Amino acid sequence: MVSIVFKAGAGDADDWQRQLSQRIPDLDWRVWPDVGDPATVHFILAFKVERGFFAQFPNLKGILAAGAGVDGLFADPDLPRGLPIARIVDPHMTQQMVQWAAYGVLHFFRRFDEYRALQAKAEWQELGSPTRHPNRVGVLGFGEIGGAIGRGLLGLGFFVQGWTMTPRDLGPIDNLAGLDHLDAFLASSPFLICSLPLTPATRGLLNRERLSKLPKGAVVLNLARGGHVVTDDLLALLEEGHLAGAVLDVTDPEPLPPQHRLWRHPNVIITPHESGLTTPETAADQIAANVKRILAGEPVQNPVDITRGY
Ligand code: GLV
């Protein structure tokens, strides 16, 4: 038997079970906290765990992240070193996130924010130029998702630059790398899209000082993690008019409480952490393949590097 404990947080447990049992015939499926004897558990499938979670399972063979971002697993400082950890890279999810980012950029670039406000007053007013901002987009983090977003926006006629921690060849897309070049990157990004992994090195990266480096009238999009952006700093710069708007799929805190000022800012668009969903139907193949690889002693696909934190 292959015993997997599923911890809720991404997708429906019954759906995961249905999809995985078609691919792993001897699946022993357990849903946390109803785990039976923890010593007989081989795999964890989870999106987010709490401190102390992994210590209860002494005989794990591998950890399967139920999403693309794995910061929720690192929330347990005792995430076992030395065990294979795999994350999800799902082209369906990536495509959804490209669409989300394109919508957010085009909303402001093509002045839909202004036309919505005019429509609310039933005012037929031609704004003249169809666009408002320079057509430049900066994508922070150029992994699977950031890279696809950058290429998607390139296809929509934007000049795209990508910022990465270490220098990378991004093909037709300009690369700026490292904290030394971050200010220059921000200064030339009227649209900034955050698609970084959340690690100790990137938490709070977009604070007042950094966001102030964006050109006046810039728009910030975040579809990574709320923890990348200092919410009060973002709000202050929106209220002061330095930023023209924000499109946020993730917030800090999350879920965003009903009384939070972000909800009511006219130039903030919020979606509830749904820019790209992990669907068991499309992700089950790679999870089942990784289970088989781990049992056969082979390296996993889409491995997580525990020292890098993503
Ligand atoms: C969602 O936020 C994910 O990381 O998959």
mmCIF file of N, CA and C in Angstrom, residues 9-11 47-48 66-72 93 96-97 100 145 196 198 222-228 247-256 263 269-278:
data_model
loop_
_atom_site.group_PDB
_atom_site.id
_atom_site.type_symbol
_atom_site.label_atom_id
_atom_site.label_comp_id
_atom_site.label_asym_id
_atom_site.label_seq_id
_atom_site.Cartn_x
_atom_site.Cartn_y
_atom_site.Cartn_z
ATOM 1 N N GLY A 9 -6.371 22.440 1.977
ATOM 2 C CA GLY A 9 -5.809 23.756 1.694
ATOM 3 C C GLY A 9 -5.751 24.032 0.205
ATOM 4 N N ALA A 10 -5.700 23.015 -0.620
ATOM 5 C CA ALA A 10 -5.711 23.229 -2.072
ATOM 6 C C ALA A 10 -6.491 22.086 -2.692
ATOM 7 N N GLY A 11 -7.690 22.382 -3.096
ATOM 8 C CA GLY A 11 -8.493 21.366 -3.784
ATOM 9 C C GLY A 11 -9.291 20.519 -2.804
ATOM 10 N N PHE A 47 -0.663 21.802 1.100
ATOM 11 C CA PHE A 47 -0.347 23.136 0.607
ATOM 12 C C PHE A 47 0.239 23.981 1.735
ATOM 13 N N LYS A 48 -0.298 23.760 2.935
ATOM 14 C CA LYS A 48 0.127 24.570 4.068
ATOM 15 C C LYS A 48 0.067 23.719 5.323
ATOM 16 N N ALA A 66 0.945 20.568 -2.753
ATOM 17 C CA ALA A 66 -0.305 20.598 -3.516
ATOM 18 C C ALA A 66 -0.454 21.916 -4.264
ATOM 19 N N GLY A 67 0.637 22.615 -4.503
ATOM 20 C CA GLY A 67 0.563 23.876 -5.233
ATOM 21 C C GLY A 67 1.909 24.183 -5.863
ATOM 22 N N ALA A 68 1.976 25.371 -6.488
ATOM 23 C CA ALA A 68 3.226 25.781 -7.122
ATOM 24 C C ALA A 68 4.180 26.384 -6.096
ATOM 25 N N GLY A 69 3.621 27.153 -5.167
ATOM 26 C CA GLY A 69 4.437 27.789 -4.129
ATOM 27 C C GLY A 69 4.517 26.877 -2.915
ATOM 28 N N VAL A 70 5.699 26.803 -2.302
ATOM 29 C CA VAL A 70 5.878 25.841 -1.208
ATOM 30 C C VAL A 70 6.157 26.520 0.129
ATOM 31 N N ASP A 71 6.000 27.841 0.197
ATOM 32 C CA ASP A 71 6.250 28.532 1.466
ATOM 33 C C ASP A 71 5.373 27.984 2.592
ATOM 34 N N GLY A 72 4.183 27.479 2.238
ATOM 35 C CA GLY A 72 3.271 26.924 3.247
ATOM 36 C C GLY A 72 3.828 25.666 3.892
ATOM 37 N N MET A 93 -2.594 25.730 -14.803
ATOM 38 C CA MET A 93 -2.531 26.777 -13.786
ATOM 39 C C MET A 93 -1.730 27.978 -14.308
ATOM 40 N N GLN A 96 -3.776 30.105 -16.621
ATOM 41 C CA GLN A 96 -4.740 30.952 -15.894
ATOM 42 C C GLN A 96 -4.045 32.194 -15.336
ATOM 43 N N MET A 97 -2.822 31.999 -14.863
ATOM 44 C CA MET A 97 -2.123 33.127 -14.241
ATOM 45 C C MET A 97 -1.656 34.135 -15.285
ATOM 46 N N TRP A 100 -4.720 36.164 -15.942
ATOM 47 C CA TRP A 100 -4.983 37.092 -14.823
ATOM 48 C C TRP A 100 -4.076 38.312 -14.956
ATOM 49 N N ILE A 145 6.056 30.432 -13.867
ATOM 50 C CA ILE A 145 4.888 31.309 -13.989
ATOM 51 C C ILE A 145 5.293 32.697 -14.477
ATOM 52 N N LEU A 196 7.362 36.118 -7.559
ATOM 53 C CA LEU A 196 8.507 35.527 -6.857
ATOM 54 C C LEU A 196 8.055 34.406 -5.935
ATOM 55 N N LEU A 198 8.016 32.993 -2.185
ATOM 56 C CA LEU A 198 8.162 33.671 -0.890
ATOM 57 C C LEU A 198 9.191 32.914 -0.052
ATOM 58 N N ASN A 222 0.198 41.663 -7.922
ATOM 59 C CA ASN A 222 0.817 40.600 -7.126
ATOM 60 C C ASN A 222 -0.027 39.334 -7.220
ATOM 61 N N LEU A 223 0.581 38.299 -7.792
ATOM 62 C CA LEU A 223 -0.091 37.000 -7.833
ATOM 63 C C LEU A 223 0.819 35.941 -7.229
ATOM 64 N N ALA A 224 1.723 36.414 -6.348
ATOM 65 C CA ALA A 224 2.663 35.485 -5.708
ATOM 66 C C ALA A 224 2.198 35.202 -4.286
ATOM 67 N N ARG A 225 2.651 36.002 -3.340
ATOM 68 C CA ARG A 225 2.212 35.870 -1.954
ATOM 69 C C ARG A 225 2.050 37.265 -1.354
ATOM 70 N N GLY A 226 1.059 37.402 -0.467
ATOM 71 C CA GLY A 226 0.833 38.694 0.182
ATOM 72 C C GLY A 226 2.085 39.185 0.892
ATOM 73 N N GLY A 227 2.879 38.262 1.434
ATOM 74 C CA GLY A 227 4.054 38.618 2.220
ATOM 75 C C GLY A 227 5.155 39.322 1.444
ATOM 76 N N HIS A 228 5.072 39.353 0.119
ATOM 77 C CA HIS A 228 6.082 40.080 -0.652
ATOM 78 C C HIS A 228 5.914 41.589 -0.536
ATOM 79 N N VAL A 247 -3.407 45.416 -8.466
ATOM 80 C CA VAL A 247 -4.242 44.250 -8.773
ATOM 81 C C VAL A 247 -3.659 43.112 -7.938
ATOM 82 N N LEU A 248 -4.447 42.636 -6.987
ATOM 83 C CA LEU A 248 -3.903 41.728 -5.974
ATOM 84 C C LEU A 248 -4.700 40.435 -5.915
ATOM 85 N N ASP A 249 -4.010 39.336 -6.147
ATOM 86 C CA ASP A 249 -4.648 38.034 -5.943
ATOM 87 C C ASP A 249 -4.295 37.492 -4.565
ATOM 88 N N VAL A 250 -3.299 38.109 -3.956
ATOM 89 C CA VAL A 250 -2.829 37.673 -2.642
ATOM 90 C C VAL A 250 -2.661 38.909 -1.786
ATOM 91 N N THR A 251 -2.894 38.768 -0.502
ATOM 92 C CA THR A 251 -2.848 39.928 0.387
ATOM 93 C C THR A 251 -2.203 39.516 1.705
ATOM 94 N N ASP A 252 -1.808 40.508 2.457
ATOM 95 C CA ASP A 252 -1.324 40.274 3.806
ATOM 96 C C ASP A 252 -2.046 41.280 4.694
ATOM 97 N N PRO A 253 -2.986 40.881 5.532
ATOM 98 C CA PRO A 253 -3.329 39.495 5.857
ATOM 99 C C PRO A 253 -4.201 38.832 4.785
ATOM 100 N N GLU A 254 -4.265 37.504 4.875
ATOM 101 C CA GLU A 254 -5.098 36.732 3.956
ATOM 102 C C GLU A 254 -5.827 35.656 4.746
ATOM 103 N N PRO A 255 -7.130 35.483 4.592
ATOM 104 C CA PRO A 255 -8.033 36.311 3.793
ATOM 105 C C PRO A 255 -8.060 37.753 4.311
ATOM 106 N N LEU A 256 -8.346 38.661 3.397
ATOM 107 C CA LEU A 256 -8.412 40.072 3.762
ATOM 108 C C LEU A 256 -9.681 40.317 4.584
ATOM 109 N N TRP A 263 -9.924 46.824 0.510
ATOM 110 C CA TRP A 263 -11.181 46.477 -0.197
ATOM 111 C C TRP A 263 -11.816 47.701 -0.836
ATOM 112 N N ILE A 269 -7.921 46.265 -7.348
ATOM 113 C CA ILE A 269 -8.753 45.129 -7.766
ATOM 114 C C ILE A 269 -8.269 43.914 -6.979
ATOM 115 N N ILE A 270 -9.196 43.234 -6.326
ATOM 116 C CA ILE A 270 -8.811 42.089 -5.498
ATOM 117 C C ILE A 270 -9.502 40.819 -5.983
ATOM 118 N N THR A 271 -8.718 39.760 -6.124
ATOM 119 C CA THR A 271 -9.298 38.426 -6.333
ATOM 120 C C THR A 271 -8.784 37.539 -5.189
ATOM 121 N N PRO A 272 -9.593 36.568 -4.731
ATOM 122 C CA PRO A 272 -9.264 35.849 -3.504
ATOM 123 C C PRO A 272 -8.334 34.650 -3.704
ATOM 124 N N HIS A 273 -7.091 34.928 -4.056
ATOM 125 C CA HIS A 273 -6.059 33.890 -4.229
ATOM 126 C C HIS A 273 -6.565 32.780 -5.174
ATOM 127 N N GLU A 274 -7.031 33.219 -6.318
ATOM 128 C CA GLU A 274 -7.572 32.260 -7.278
ATOM 129 C C GLU A 274 -7.065 32.530 -8.679
ATOM 130 N N SER A 275 -5.934 33.231 -8.807
ATOM 131 C CA SER A 275 -5.464 33.552 -10.163
ATOM 132 C C SER A 275 -5.140 32.278 -10.936
ATOM 133 N N GLY A 276 -4.693 31.258 -10.240
ATOM 134 C CA GLY A 276 -4.436 29.966 -10.899
ATOM 135 C C GLY A 276 -4.702 28.861 -9.902
ATOM 136 N N LEU A 277 -5.562 27.965 -10.241
ATOM 137 C CA LEU A 277 -5.944 26.917 -9.286
ATOM 138 C C LEU A 277 -5.272 25.593 -9.621
ATOM 139 N N THR A 278 -4.886 24.896 -8.571
ATOM 140 C CA THR A 278 -4.409 23.524 -8.739
ATOM 141 C C THR A 278 -5.639 22.649 -8.895
#
